[in-house]
Amino acid sequence: MATEATTTKFHNSDFRAVPPPPDYLPEITVAPHDGLHFWQFMIAGSIAGCVEHMAMFPVDTVKTHMQALGSCPIKSVGVRHALRSVLKSEGLPGLYRGIGAMGLGAGPAHAVYFSVYEVCKKYFSGGDPNNSAAHAVSGVFATVASDAVFTPMDMVKQRLQLGNGTAYRGVLDCVKKVLKEEGFGAFYASYRTTVLMNAPFTAVHFATYEAAKRGLIEISPESASDERVMVHATAGALAGASAAVVTTPLDVVKTQLQCQGVCGCDRFKSTAIRDVIKTIVQKDGYKGLMRGWIPRILFHAPAAAICWSTYEAAKSFFQELNACTESGTIT
C-alpha cells in the first residue's frame, strides 16, 4: 500500500518517460589548432629535429656513402657492405663524422619547419582540421623556409661524412675551405634540388601523417589518449616511409651536387637537375636514381616516428603549461 501511494503521489501526467539512450560512440574531434604561441612551436620543433637527426645519424651516413658516385672508398650499393666498409676504414666514429654540423643545422631548421607549418595549417585549413590539401600545402611552405636554413649545414655534414679526416678537419675547417675554394654559392648548390625533393616529400608526409593519425584514433577512440605516443609514432613512420620512397631519385641528385669533387666524386659541369640525372643514368643506369632507397626508408620511418612523437609530446607539455598559467596554478 505504501509503495502504491508513493507511486501515485509522485505520478504527474506532465512528465514523459525518458527513452533509454542509444549506444554511445564518442565523437572524434581534432582541434583545428593547438593554441600555442609561435615560439612554443619553434622550441617543440627544434627539440624534435635534434632528437630525430642525432638518433638516426649513423643510418644517414650509410645512405650518403651509397649515393655518392665516383672513386669514393665505398662503391657498393648494398647496405651491409656499405656499413661494413665504413666501420673497416674509420671504425665506429666514422658513422658519426659530421654530426656537429647536423646539430648546428637541425635545431634551427626544424624550429622554422614546424612553426611555419602550424601557422600555415591554421591559415589554409579554414577551420577544418581534416583538410588534407591544407596539410600538404602547409608542408610545402614549411620546407621552402626550413631548407633555406638547413641546406648549408647539410652540405657541410655530407662532405664530412664522406671524408676520412684528410679533406676537412671539422665543421669550421670545411666552411672556411668551401668559402675560399668554391665561394658562398657552393653552400646552396643543391637548394633547388632540395626544395624540389622536399616539396613533394613534405606534401606526402604531412598529408599522410594527419590522415593516418586520425584513422588510428578512429580505430580505438576510447584508448586514444592512453596510446597517443604510439598513435603519433605509427602515423609518423607510415608518413616517413611513404614520402622517402617517392623522393629517392631527387635525394640522389641532391647528394651528388653537395658532394661533387669530394673524395674523388664527380664534379658536374652543369648543376641543372636534368643534366645531373643524365650523368647518373649514363654511368649507373636508372637503378642509380634509386641508390640508397632502403637506408632512406630505414632512416625516415623511425626518424619520423621519433620526430612526431617528440614534437607532439613537447606540444602537450606547452599546452598543459599554458592551461596551468591561465588557471593561475603557475604565476
Coordinates of C-alpha atoms in Angstrom, one line a residue:
M1 CA 0.0 0.0 0.0
A2 CA 2.8 2.4 0.9
T3 CA 4.5 1.7 -2.4
E4 CA 1.3 2.3 -4.3
A5 CA 0.6 5.5 -2.5
T6 CA 4.1 6.8 -3.1
T7 CA 3.9 6.0 -6.8
T8 CA 0.5 7.8 -7.1
K9 CA 1.8 10.8 -5.1
F10 CA 4.8 11.4 -7.5
H11 CA 2.9 10.5 -10.7
N12 CA 2.4 13.5 -12.9
S13 CA 1.0 13.3 -16.4
D14 CA 3.0 16.4 -17.4
F15 CA 6.2 14.3 -17.2
R16 CA 7.0 12.0 -20.0
A17 CA 9.1 8.9 -19.8
V18 CA 12.7 9.4 -21.0
P19 CA 13.7 6.8 -23.6
P20 CA 16.9 4.8 -23.0
P21 CA 19.9 6.5 -24.6
P22 CA 21.3 4.9 -27.8
D23 CA 24.6 3.2 -27.8
Y24 CA 27.1 6.0 -27.3
L25 CA 30.0 6.3 -29.6
P26 CA 32.4 9.1 -28.8
E27 CA 32.8 11.7 -31.5
I28 CA 36.3 12.0 -32.9
T29 CA 37.3 15.6 -32.8
V30 CA 40.7 17.1 -33.7
A31 CA 41.4 20.6 -32.6
P32 CA 41.8 22.9 -35.6
H33 CA 44.8 24.5 -33.9
D34 CA 46.7 23.7 -30.8
G35 CA 46.5 27.2 -29.2
L36 CA 50.3 27.5 -28.7
H37 CA 52.4 30.6 -29.1
F38 CA 54.7 30.8 -32.1
W39 CA 57.8 30.5 -30.0
Q40 CA 56.4 27.3 -28.4
F41 CA 56.0 25.7 -31.8
M42 CA 59.6 26.7 -32.6
I43 CA 61.0 25.1 -29.4
A44 CA 59.0 21.9 -29.8
G45 CA 60.1 21.6 -33.4
S46 CA 63.8 22.3 -32.5
I47 CA 63.8 19.6 -29.8
A48 CA 62.1 17.1 -32.2
G49 CA 64.5 17.8 -35.0
C50 CA 67.6 17.4 -32.8
V51 CA 66.4 14.2 -31.2
E52 CA 65.4 12.7 -34.6
H53 CA 68.6 13.5 -36.5
M54 CA 71.0 12.6 -33.7
A55 CA 69.3 9.3 -33.2
M56 CA 69.3 8.4 -36.9
F57 CA 72.7 9.9 -37.9
P58 CA 74.6 6.5 -38.5
V59 CA 71.9 5.4 -41.0
D60 CA 72.2 8.8 -42.7
T61 CA 75.9 8.3 -43.0
V62 CA 75.5 4.9 -44.8
K63 CA 72.9 6.5 -47.1
T64 CA 75.2 9.3 -48.0
H65 CA 78.1 6.9 -48.8
M66 CA 75.8 4.8 -51.0
Q67 CA 74.6 7.7 -53.1
A68 CA 77.9 9.4 -53.7
L69 CA 79.4 8.1 -57.0
G70 CA 82.9 8.2 -58.4
S71 CA 86.1 6.9 -56.8
C72 CA 85.0 7.3 -53.2
P73 CA 86.0 4.5 -50.8
I74 CA 82.6 3.0 -50.8
K75 CA 81.2 2.0 -54.3
S76 CA 78.7 -0.8 -53.4
V77 CA 75.0 0.0 -53.2
G78 CA 74.5 -2.8 -50.6
V79 CA 73.6 -1.6 -47.1
R80 CA 75.5 -4.3 -45.4
H81 CA 78.6 -3.8 -47.5
A82 CA 78.4 0.0 -47.1
L83 CA 78.2 -0.3 -43.3
R84 CA 81.0 -2.8 -43.2
S85 CA 83.2 -0.6 -45.3
V86 CA 82.7 2.5 -43.1
L87 CA 83.4 0.5 -40.0
K88 CA 86.5 -1.1 -41.6
S89 CA 88.0 2.2 -42.9
E90 CA 87.1 4.5 -40.0
G91 CA 85.7 2.5 -37.2
L92 CA 82.6 3.4 -35.2
P93 CA 83.5 7.1 -35.2
G94 CA 83.1 7.1 -38.9
L95 CA 79.4 6.7 -38.6
Y96 CA 79.2 9.9 -36.6
R97 CA 81.5 12.1 -38.7
G98 CA 79.7 15.4 -39.4
I99 CA 77.3 15.1 -36.5
G100 CA 78.4 18.5 -35.3
A101 CA 77.2 20.1 -38.5
M102 CA 73.9 18.2 -38.2
G103 CA 73.4 19.6 -34.7
L104 CA 74.0 23.1 -35.8
G105 CA 71.6 22.8 -38.6
A106 CA 68.8 20.5 -37.4
G107 CA 67.7 22.6 -34.4
P108 CA 67.1 26.0 -36.2
A109 CA 65.8 24.4 -39.3
H110 CA 63.2 22.3 -37.5
A111 CA 62.2 25.3 -35.4
V112 CA 61.3 27.1 -38.7
Y113 CA 59.9 23.9 -40.2
F114 CA 57.2 23.2 -37.6
S115 CA 56.4 26.7 -36.7
V116 CA 55.7 27.7 -40.3
Y117 CA 53.7 24.5 -40.8
E118 CA 51.5 25.2 -37.8
V119 CA 50.9 28.8 -38.9
C120 CA 50.1 27.9 -42.5
K121 CA 47.9 24.9 -41.4
K122 CA 45.8 27.3 -39.3
Y123 CA 45.5 29.7 -42.2
F124 CA 44.9 27.3 -45.0
S125 CA 42.6 24.8 -43.2
G126 CA 39.8 27.3 -42.8
G127 CA 38.8 25.8 -39.5
D128 CA 38.7 22.2 -41.0
P129 CA 41.3 20.0 -39.2
N130 CA 40.7 17.2 -41.8
N131 CA 41.7 19.3 -44.8
S132 CA 44.5 17.1 -46.4
A133 CA 45.1 19.7 -49.1
A134 CA 45.8 22.3 -46.5
H135 CA 48.2 20.0 -44.7
A136 CA 50.1 19.3 -48.0
V137 CA 50.3 23.0 -49.0
S138 CA 51.4 23.9 -45.5
G139 CA 54.2 21.3 -45.6
V140 CA 55.5 22.8 -48.9
F141 CA 55.7 26.3 -47.4
A142 CA 57.4 24.8 -44.3
T143 CA 60.1 23.1 -46.3
V144 CA 60.9 26.1 -48.5
A145 CA 61.6 28.1 -45.4
S146 CA 63.4 25.5 -43.4
D147 CA 65.6 24.3 -46.3
A148 CA 67.0 27.8 -46.7
V149 CA 68.3 27.4 -43.1
F150 CA 69.3 23.8 -43.3
T151 CA 70.9 23.4 -46.7
P152 CA 74.4 25.0 -45.9
M153 CA 74.9 22.8 -42.9
D154 CA 73.6 19.7 -44.7
M155 CA 76.2 20.3 -47.4
V156 CA 78.9 20.5 -44.7
K157 CA 77.6 17.5 -42.9
Q158 CA 77.7 15.3 -46.1
R159 CA 81.2 16.4 -47.0
L160 CA 82.4 15.5 -43.6
Q161 CA 80.6 12.1 -43.8
L162 CA 82.5 11.2 -47.0
G163 CA 85.8 12.5 -45.8
N164 CA 88.2 10.4 -43.7
G165 CA 89.6 13.3 -41.8
T166 CA 92.1 14.3 -44.6
A167 CA 89.8 16.6 -46.6
Y168 CA 88.4 18.6 -43.7
R169 CA 89.4 18.6 -40.0
G170 CA 85.9 19.7 -38.8
V171 CA 82.9 21.9 -39.4
L172 CA 84.7 25.2 -39.2
D173 CA 87.6 24.0 -41.4
C174 CA 85.1 22.7 -44.0
V175 CA 83.2 26.0 -44.0
K176 CA 86.4 28.0 -44.5
K177 CA 87.7 25.8 -47.3
V178 CA 84.4 25.8 -49.2
L179 CA 84.2 29.6 -49.0
K180 CA 87.8 30.0 -50.1
E181 CA 87.8 27.4 -52.9
E182 CA 84.2 27.4 -54.2
G183 CA 82.6 30.6 -52.9
F184 CA 79.3 31.1 -51.0
G185 CA 77.2 29.7 -53.8
A186 CA 78.5 26.2 -53.1
F187 CA 76.5 26.1 -49.8
Y188 CA 73.3 26.4 -51.8
A189 CA 74.3 24.4 -54.9
S190 CA 71.7 21.8 -54.1
Y191 CA 69.0 24.2 -52.8
R192 CA 66.8 24.0 -55.9
T193 CA 67.1 20.2 -55.9
T194 CA 66.5 20.0 -52.1
V195 CA 63.3 22.1 -52.4
L196 CA 62.1 20.1 -55.4
M197 CA 62.7 16.9 -53.4
N198 CA 61.3 18.1 -50.1
A199 CA 58.2 19.8 -51.5
P200 CA 56.6 16.6 -52.6
F201 CA 58.2 14.8 -49.6
T202 CA 56.6 17.1 -47.1
A203 CA 53.3 17.2 -49.0
V204 CA 53.1 13.5 -48.9
H205 CA 54.5 13.3 -45.4
F206 CA 52.2 15.8 -43.6
A207 CA 49.0 14.7 -45.5
T208 CA 49.8 11.1 -44.7
Y209 CA 50.6 11.8 -41.1
E210 CA 47.4 13.8 -40.4
A211 CA 45.2 11.2 -42.2
A212 CA 46.9 8.2 -40.5
K213 CA 46.7 9.8 -37.1
R214 CA 43.0 10.4 -37.5
G215 CA 42.5 6.9 -38.8
L216 CA 44.3 5.3 -35.9
I217 CA 42.3 7.3 -33.4
E218 CA 39.1 6.3 -35.1
I219 CA 40.0 2.6 -34.8
S220 CA 40.2 2.8 -31.0
P221 CA 38.8 6.2 -29.8
E222 CA 38.4 5.1 -26.2
S223 CA 42.1 4.4 -25.8
A224 CA 43.4 7.1 -28.0
S225 CA 44.5 9.3 -25.1
D226 CA 46.3 6.4 -23.4
E227 CA 48.1 5.4 -26.6
R228 CA 48.7 8.7 -28.1
V229 CA 52.5 8.2 -28.2
M230 CA 52.0 5.0 -30.2
V231 CA 49.5 6.7 -32.5
H232 CA 51.9 9.6 -33.3
A233 CA 54.8 7.2 -33.8
T234 CA 52.9 4.8 -36.0
A235 CA 51.4 7.6 -38.1
G236 CA 54.8 9.3 -38.4
A237 CA 56.5 6.0 -39.5
L238 CA 53.9 5.4 -42.2
A239 CA 54.3 9.0 -43.4
G240 CA 58.1 8.9 -43.4
A241 CA 58.4 5.6 -45.3
S242 CA 55.9 6.7 -48.0
A243 CA 57.5 10.1 -48.6
A244 CA 61.0 8.6 -48.6
V245 CA 60.3 6.1 -51.5
V246 CA 58.7 8.7 -53.7
T247 CA 61.5 11.2 -53.5
T248 CA 64.6 9.0 -53.5
P249 CA 65.7 10.0 -57.1
L250 CA 65.9 13.7 -56.2
D251 CA 67.7 12.8 -53.0
V252 CA 70.4 11.1 -55.1
V253 CA 70.7 14.2 -57.2
K254 CA 71.0 16.4 -54.1
T255 CA 73.7 14.2 -52.6
Q256 CA 75.7 14.2 -55.9
L257 CA 75.6 18.0 -56.1
Q258 CA 76.6 18.5 -52.5
C259 CA 79.5 16.0 -52.6
Q260 CA 80.9 16.8 -56.0
G261 CA 84.7 16.9 -56.1
V262 CA 85.0 15.4 -52.6
C263 CA 86.9 12.2 -52.1
G264 CA 87.1 11.7 -55.8
C265 CA 83.4 12.1 -56.6
D266 CA 82.4 13.5 -59.9
R267 CA 82.3 17.3 -60.4
F268 CA 79.5 18.3 -62.7
K269 CA 79.9 20.9 -65.5
S270 CA 76.3 21.9 -65.0
T271 CA 74.3 21.9 -61.8
A272 CA 71.0 21.7 -63.7
I273 CA 68.9 18.8 -62.3
R274 CA 68.2 17.4 -65.8
D275 CA 72.0 17.3 -66.6
V276 CA 72.8 15.6 -63.3
I277 CA 70.1 13.0 -63.8
K278 CA 71.5 12.2 -67.3
T279 CA 75.0 11.8 -65.9
I280 CA 73.8 9.4 -63.2
V281 CA 71.7 7.3 -65.8
Q282 CA 74.7 7.2 -68.2
K283 CA 77.0 6.0 -65.6
D284 CA 74.9 3.7 -63.4
G285 CA 71.6 3.2 -65.3
Y286 CA 68.2 4.1 -64.0
K287 CA 68.8 2.0 -60.9
G288 CA 71.4 4.7 -59.9
L289 CA 68.5 7.0 -59.3
M290 CA 67.3 4.7 -56.5
R291 CA 70.6 4.3 -54.8
G292 CA 70.1 4.4 -51.0
W293 CA 66.3 3.9 -51.1
I294 CA 66.5 1.1 -48.4
P295 CA 68.5 3.2 -45.9
R296 CA 66.2 6.1 -46.8
I297 CA 63.2 4.1 -45.6
L298 CA 65.3 2.8 -42.6
F299 CA 66.1 6.4 -41.8
H300 CA 62.8 8.2 -42.5
A301 CA 60.3 5.7 -41.0
P302 CA 61.9 5.6 -37.5
A303 CA 63.1 9.2 -37.8
A304 CA 59.5 10.4 -38.5
A305 CA 58.2 8.3 -35.6
I306 CA 60.8 9.8 -33.2
C307 CA 60.2 13.3 -34.5
W308 CA 56.4 13.3 -34.4
S309 CA 56.1 11.6 -31.0
T310 CA 58.7 14.0 -29.6
Y311 CA 57.1 17.0 -31.2
E312 CA 53.6 16.1 -30.0
A313 CA 54.9 15.4 -26.5
A314 CA 56.6 18.8 -26.4
K315 CA 53.3 20.4 -27.6
S316 CA 51.4 18.6 -24.9
F317 CA 53.8 19.9 -22.4
F318 CA 53.3 23.5 -23.5
Q319 CA 49.5 23.0 -23.7
E320 CA 49.5 21.9 -20.0
L321 CA 51.8 24.7 -19.1
N322 CA 49.5 27.3 -20.8
A323 CA 46.5 25.8 -19.1
C324 CA 48.1 26.0 -15.7
T325 CA 49.2 29.6 -16.4
E326 CA 45.7 30.6 -17.4
S327 CA 44.1 28.9 -14.4
G328 CA 46.6 30.7 -12.0
T329 CA 48.3 27.5 -10.9
I330 CA 51.6 28.9 -12.1
T331 CA 52.2 32.6 -11.5

